[in-house]
mmCIF file of N, CA and C in Angstrom:
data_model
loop_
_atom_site.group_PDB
_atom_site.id
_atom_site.type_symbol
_atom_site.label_atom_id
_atom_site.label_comp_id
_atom_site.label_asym_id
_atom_site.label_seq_id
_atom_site.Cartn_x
_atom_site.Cartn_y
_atom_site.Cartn_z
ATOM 1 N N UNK A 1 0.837 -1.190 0.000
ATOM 2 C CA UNK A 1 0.000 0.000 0.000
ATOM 3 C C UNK A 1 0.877 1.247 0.000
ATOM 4 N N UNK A 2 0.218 2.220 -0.729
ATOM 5 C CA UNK A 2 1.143 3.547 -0.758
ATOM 6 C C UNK A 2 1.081 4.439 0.042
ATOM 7 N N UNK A 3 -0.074 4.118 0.677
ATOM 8 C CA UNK A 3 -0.341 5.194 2.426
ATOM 9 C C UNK A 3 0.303 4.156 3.456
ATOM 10 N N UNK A 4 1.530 5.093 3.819
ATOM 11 C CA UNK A 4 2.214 3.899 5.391
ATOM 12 C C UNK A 4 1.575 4.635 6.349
ATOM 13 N N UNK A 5 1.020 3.809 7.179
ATOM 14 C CA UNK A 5 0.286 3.708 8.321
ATOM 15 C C UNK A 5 1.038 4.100 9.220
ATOM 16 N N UNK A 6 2.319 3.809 9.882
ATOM 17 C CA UNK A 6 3.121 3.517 10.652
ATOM 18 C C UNK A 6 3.480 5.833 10.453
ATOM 19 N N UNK A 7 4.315 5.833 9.362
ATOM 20 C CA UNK A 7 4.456 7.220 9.255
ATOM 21 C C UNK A 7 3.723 8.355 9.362
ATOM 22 N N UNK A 8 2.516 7.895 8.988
ATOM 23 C CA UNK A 8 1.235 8.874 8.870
ATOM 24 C C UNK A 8 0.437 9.149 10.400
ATOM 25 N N UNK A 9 0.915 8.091 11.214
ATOM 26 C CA UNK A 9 0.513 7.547 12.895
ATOM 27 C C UNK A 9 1.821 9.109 13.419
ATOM 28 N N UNK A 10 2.881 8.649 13.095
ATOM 29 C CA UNK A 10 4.094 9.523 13.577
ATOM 30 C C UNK A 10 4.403 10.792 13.333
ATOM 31 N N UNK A 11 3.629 11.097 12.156
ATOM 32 C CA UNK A 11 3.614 12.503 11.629
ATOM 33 C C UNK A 11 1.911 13.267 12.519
ATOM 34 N N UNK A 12 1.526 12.214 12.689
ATOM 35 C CA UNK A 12 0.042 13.607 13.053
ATOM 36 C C UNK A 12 0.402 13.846 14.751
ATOM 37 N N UNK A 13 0.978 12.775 15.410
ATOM 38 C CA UNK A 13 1.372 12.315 16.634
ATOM 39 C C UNK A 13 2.645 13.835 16.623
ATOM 40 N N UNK A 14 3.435 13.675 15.973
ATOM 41 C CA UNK A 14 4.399 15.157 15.832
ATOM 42 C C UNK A 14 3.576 16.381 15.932
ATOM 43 N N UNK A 15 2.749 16.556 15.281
ATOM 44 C CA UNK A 15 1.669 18.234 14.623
ATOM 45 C C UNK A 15 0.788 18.013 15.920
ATOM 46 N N UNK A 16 0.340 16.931 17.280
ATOM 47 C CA UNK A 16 -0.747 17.511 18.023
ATOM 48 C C UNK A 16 0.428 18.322 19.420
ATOM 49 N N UNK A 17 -0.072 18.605 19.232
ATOM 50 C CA UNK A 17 0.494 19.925 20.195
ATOM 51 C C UNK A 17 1.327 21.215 19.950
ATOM 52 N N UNK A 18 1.887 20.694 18.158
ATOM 53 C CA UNK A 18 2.747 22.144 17.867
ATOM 54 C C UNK A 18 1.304 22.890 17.009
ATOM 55 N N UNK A 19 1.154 22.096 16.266
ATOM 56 C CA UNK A 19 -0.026 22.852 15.285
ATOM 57 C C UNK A 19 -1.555 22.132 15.185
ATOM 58 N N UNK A 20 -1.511 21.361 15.525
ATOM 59 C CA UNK A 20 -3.049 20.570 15.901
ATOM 60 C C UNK A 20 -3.465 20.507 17.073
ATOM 61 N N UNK A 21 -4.725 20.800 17.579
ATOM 62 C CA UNK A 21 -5.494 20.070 18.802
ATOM 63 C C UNK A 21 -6.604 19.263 18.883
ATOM 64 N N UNK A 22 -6.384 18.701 19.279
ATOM 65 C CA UNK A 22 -7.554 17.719 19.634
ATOM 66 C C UNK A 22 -8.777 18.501 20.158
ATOM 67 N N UNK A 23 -10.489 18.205 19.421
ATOM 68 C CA UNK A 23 -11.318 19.141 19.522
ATOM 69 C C UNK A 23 -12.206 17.975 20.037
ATOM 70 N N UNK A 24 -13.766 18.530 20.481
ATOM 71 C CA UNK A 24 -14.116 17.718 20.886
ATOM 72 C C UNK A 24 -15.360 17.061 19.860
ATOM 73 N N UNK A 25 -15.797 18.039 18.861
ATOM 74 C CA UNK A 25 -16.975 17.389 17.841
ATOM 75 C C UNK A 25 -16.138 17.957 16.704
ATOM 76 N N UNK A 26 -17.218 17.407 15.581
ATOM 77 C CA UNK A 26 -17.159 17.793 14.245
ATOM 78 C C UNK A 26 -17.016 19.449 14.064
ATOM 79 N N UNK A 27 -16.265 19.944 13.358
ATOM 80 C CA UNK A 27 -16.417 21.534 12.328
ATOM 81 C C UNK A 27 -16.029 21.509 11.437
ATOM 82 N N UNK A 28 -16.150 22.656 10.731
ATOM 83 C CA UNK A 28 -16.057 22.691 9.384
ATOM 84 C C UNK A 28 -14.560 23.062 9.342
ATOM 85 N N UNK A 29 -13.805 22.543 8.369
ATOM 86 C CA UNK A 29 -12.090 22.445 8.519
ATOM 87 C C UNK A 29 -11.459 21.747 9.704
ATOM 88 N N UNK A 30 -12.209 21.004 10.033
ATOM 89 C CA UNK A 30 -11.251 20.410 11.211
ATOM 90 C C UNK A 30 -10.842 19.010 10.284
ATOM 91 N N UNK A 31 -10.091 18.523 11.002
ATOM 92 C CA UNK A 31 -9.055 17.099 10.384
ATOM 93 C C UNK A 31 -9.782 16.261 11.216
ATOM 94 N N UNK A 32 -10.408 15.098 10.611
ATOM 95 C CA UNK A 32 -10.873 13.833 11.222
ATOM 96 C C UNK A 32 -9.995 12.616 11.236
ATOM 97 N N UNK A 33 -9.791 11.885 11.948
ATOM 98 C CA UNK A 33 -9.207 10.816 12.107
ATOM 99 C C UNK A 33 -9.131 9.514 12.134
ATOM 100 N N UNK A 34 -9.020 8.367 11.585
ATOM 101 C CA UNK A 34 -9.435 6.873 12.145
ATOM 102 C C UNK A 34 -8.747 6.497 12.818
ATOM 103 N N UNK A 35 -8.887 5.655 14.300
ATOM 104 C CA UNK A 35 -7.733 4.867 14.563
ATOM 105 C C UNK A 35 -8.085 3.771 14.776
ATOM 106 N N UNK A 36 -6.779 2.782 14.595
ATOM 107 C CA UNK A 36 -7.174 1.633 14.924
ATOM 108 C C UNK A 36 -6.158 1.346 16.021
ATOM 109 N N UNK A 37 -6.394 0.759 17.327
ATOM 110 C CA UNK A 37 -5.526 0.883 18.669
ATOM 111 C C UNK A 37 -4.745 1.990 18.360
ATOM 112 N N UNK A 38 -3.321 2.317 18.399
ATOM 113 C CA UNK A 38 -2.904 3.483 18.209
ATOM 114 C C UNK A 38 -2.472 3.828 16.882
ATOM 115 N N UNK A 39 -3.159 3.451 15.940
ATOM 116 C CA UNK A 39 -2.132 3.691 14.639
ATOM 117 C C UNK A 39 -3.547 4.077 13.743
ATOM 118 N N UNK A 40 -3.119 5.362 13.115
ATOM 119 C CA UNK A 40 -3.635 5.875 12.137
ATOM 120 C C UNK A 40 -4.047 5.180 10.676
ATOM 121 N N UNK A 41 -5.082 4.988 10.883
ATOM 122 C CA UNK A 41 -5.755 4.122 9.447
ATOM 123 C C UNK A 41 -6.076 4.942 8.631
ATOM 124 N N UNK A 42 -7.172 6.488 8.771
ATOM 125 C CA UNK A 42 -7.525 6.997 7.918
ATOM 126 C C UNK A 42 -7.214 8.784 7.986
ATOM 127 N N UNK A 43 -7.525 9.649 7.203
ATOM 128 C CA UNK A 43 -7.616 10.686 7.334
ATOM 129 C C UNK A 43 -8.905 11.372 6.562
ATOM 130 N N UNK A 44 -9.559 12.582 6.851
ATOM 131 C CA UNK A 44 -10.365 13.133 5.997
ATOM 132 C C UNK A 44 -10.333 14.678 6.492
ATOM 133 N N UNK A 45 -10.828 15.509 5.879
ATOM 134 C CA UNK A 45 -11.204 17.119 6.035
ATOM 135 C C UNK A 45 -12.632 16.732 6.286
ATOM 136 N N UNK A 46 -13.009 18.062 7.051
ATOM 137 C CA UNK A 46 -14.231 18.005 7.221
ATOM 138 C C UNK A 46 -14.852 19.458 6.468
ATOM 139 N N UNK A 47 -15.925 19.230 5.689
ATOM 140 C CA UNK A 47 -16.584 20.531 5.095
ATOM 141 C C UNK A 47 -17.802 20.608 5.272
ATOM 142 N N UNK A 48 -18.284 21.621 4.225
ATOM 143 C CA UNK A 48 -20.018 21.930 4.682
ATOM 144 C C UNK A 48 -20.584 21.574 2.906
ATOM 145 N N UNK A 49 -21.194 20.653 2.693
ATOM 146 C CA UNK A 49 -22.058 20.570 1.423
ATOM 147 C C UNK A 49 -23.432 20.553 1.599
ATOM 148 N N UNK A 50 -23.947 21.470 1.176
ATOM 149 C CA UNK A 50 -25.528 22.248 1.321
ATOM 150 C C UNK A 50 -25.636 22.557 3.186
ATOM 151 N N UNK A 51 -25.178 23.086 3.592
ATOM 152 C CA UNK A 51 -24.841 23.376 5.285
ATOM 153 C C UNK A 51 -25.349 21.903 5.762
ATOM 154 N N UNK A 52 -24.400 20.867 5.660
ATOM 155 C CA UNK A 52 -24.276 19.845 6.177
ATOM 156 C C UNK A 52 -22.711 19.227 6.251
ATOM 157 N N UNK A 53 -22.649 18.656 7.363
ATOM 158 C CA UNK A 53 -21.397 17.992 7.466
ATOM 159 C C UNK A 53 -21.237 17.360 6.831
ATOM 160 N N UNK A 54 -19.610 17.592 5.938
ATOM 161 C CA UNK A 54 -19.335 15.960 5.224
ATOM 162 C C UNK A 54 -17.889 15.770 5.271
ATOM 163 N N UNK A 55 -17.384 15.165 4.520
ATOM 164 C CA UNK A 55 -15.798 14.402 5.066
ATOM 165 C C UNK A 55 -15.291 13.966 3.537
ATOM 166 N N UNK A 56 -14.263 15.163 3.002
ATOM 167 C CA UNK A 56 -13.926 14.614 1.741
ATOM 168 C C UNK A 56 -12.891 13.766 1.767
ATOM 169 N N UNK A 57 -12.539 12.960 1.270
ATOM 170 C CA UNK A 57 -11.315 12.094 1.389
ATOM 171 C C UNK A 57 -10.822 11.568 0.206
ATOM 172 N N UNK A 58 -9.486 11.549 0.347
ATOM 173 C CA UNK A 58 -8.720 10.434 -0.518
ATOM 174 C C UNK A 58 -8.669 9.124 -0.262
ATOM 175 N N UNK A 59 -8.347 8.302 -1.204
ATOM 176 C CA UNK A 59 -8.663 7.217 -1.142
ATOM 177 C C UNK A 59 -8.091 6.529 -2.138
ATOM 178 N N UNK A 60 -6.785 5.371 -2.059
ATOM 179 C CA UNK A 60 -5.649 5.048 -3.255
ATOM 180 C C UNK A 60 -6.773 4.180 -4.026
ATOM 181 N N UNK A 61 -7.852 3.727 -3.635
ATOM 182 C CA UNK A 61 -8.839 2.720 -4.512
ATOM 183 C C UNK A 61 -9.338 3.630 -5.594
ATOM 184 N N UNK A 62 -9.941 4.718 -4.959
ATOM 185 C CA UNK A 62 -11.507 4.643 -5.489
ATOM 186 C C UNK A 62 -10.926 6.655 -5.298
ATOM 187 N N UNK A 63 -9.939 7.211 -5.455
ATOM 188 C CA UNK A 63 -9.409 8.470 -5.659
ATOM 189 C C UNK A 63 -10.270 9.533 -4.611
ATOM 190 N N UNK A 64 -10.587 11.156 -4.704
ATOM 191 C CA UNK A 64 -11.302 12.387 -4.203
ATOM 192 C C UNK A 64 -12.616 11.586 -3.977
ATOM 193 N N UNK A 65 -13.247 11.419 -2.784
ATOM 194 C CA UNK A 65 -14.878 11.572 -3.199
ATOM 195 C C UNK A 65 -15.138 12.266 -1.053
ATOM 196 N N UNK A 66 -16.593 12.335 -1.376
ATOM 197 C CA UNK A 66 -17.271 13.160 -0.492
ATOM 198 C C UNK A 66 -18.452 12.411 0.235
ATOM 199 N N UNK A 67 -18.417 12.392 1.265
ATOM 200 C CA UNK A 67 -19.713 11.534 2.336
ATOM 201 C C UNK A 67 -20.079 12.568 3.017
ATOM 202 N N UNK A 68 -21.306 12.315 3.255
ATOM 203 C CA UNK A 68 -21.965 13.132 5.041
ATOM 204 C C UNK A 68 -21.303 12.406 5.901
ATOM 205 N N UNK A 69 -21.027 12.993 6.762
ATOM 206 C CA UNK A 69 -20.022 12.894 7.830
ATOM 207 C C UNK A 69 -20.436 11.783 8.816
ATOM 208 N N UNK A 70 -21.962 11.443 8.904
ATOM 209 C CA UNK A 70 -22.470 10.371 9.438
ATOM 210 C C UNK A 70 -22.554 9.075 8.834
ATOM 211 N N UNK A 71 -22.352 9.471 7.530
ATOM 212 C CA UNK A 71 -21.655 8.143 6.805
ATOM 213 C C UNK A 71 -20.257 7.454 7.000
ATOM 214 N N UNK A 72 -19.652 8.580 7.192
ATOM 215 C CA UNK A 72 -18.257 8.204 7.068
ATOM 216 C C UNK A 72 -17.893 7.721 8.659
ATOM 217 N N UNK A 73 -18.544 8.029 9.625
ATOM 218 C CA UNK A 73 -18.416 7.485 10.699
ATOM 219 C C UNK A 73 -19.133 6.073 10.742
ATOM 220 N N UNK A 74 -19.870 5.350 10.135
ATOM 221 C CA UNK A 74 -20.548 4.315 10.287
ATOM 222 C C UNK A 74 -19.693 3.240 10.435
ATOM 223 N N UNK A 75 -19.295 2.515 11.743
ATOM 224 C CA UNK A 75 -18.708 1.619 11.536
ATOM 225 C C UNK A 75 -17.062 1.885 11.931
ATOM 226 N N UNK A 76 -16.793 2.820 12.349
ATOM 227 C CA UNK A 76 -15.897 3.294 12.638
ATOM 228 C C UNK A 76 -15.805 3.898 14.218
ATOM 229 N N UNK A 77 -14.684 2.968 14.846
ATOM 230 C CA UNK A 77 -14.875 2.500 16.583
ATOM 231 C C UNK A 77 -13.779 3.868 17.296
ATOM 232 N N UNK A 78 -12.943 4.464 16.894
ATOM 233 C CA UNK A 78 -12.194 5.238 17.437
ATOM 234 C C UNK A 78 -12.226 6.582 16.576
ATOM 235 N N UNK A 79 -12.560 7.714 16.388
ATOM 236 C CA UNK A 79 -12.424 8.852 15.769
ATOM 237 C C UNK A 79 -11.365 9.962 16.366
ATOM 238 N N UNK A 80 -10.734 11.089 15.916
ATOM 239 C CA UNK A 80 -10.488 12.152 16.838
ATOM 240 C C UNK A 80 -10.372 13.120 15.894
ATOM 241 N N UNK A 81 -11.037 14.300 16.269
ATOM 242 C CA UNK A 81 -11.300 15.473 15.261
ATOM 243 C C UNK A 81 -10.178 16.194 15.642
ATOM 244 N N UNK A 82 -9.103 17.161 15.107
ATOM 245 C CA UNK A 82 -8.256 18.274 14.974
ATOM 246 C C UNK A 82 -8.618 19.603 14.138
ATOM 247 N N UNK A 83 -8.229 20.385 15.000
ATOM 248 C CA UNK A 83 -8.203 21.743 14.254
ATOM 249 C C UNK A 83 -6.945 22.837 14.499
ATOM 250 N N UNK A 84 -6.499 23.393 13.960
ATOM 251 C CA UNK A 84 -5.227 24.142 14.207
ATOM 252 C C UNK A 84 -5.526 25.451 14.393
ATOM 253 N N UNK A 85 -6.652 26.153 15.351
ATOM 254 C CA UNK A 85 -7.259 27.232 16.036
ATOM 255 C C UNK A 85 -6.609 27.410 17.290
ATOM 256 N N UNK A 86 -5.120 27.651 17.420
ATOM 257 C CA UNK A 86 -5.026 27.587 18.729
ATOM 258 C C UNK A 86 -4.866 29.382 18.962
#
């Protein structure tokens, strides 16, 4: 796979406390997160399409696409939202 897990875990783990914080819900521009025990599985932005939450993401399968944000959480056991508002 071309997304390393392991680096992408070590790089956001670097940015929370110089330029990221940990928030407590969804906003618009905040950085969403997957984890799985401690290691970073996914990433997404969070935006507003028709003033609704959604979560655009990349994706090496299936390239750019866009969910409501309650989609993209379905099924998904650990989250953590970031925003760089400090």
């Amino acid at each position: 796979s071309a997304y390393n897990k392991k680096a992408a875990t070590k790089a956001c783990q670097n940015m929370v406390g110089k330029s990221l914080k940990p928030i407590e819900a969804a906003e618009v521009g905040a950085i969403v997160t997957q984890w799985q025990n401690k290691l970073l599985i996914h990433v997404g932005l969070v935006i507003s399409v028709d003033h609704k939450l959604s979560v655009l993401e990349l994706n090496e399968n299936f390239g750019v696409s866009c969910v409501s944000l309650k989609d993209w959480l379905k099924g998904k056991i650990k989250v953590i939202y970031y925003n760089d508002n400090y």
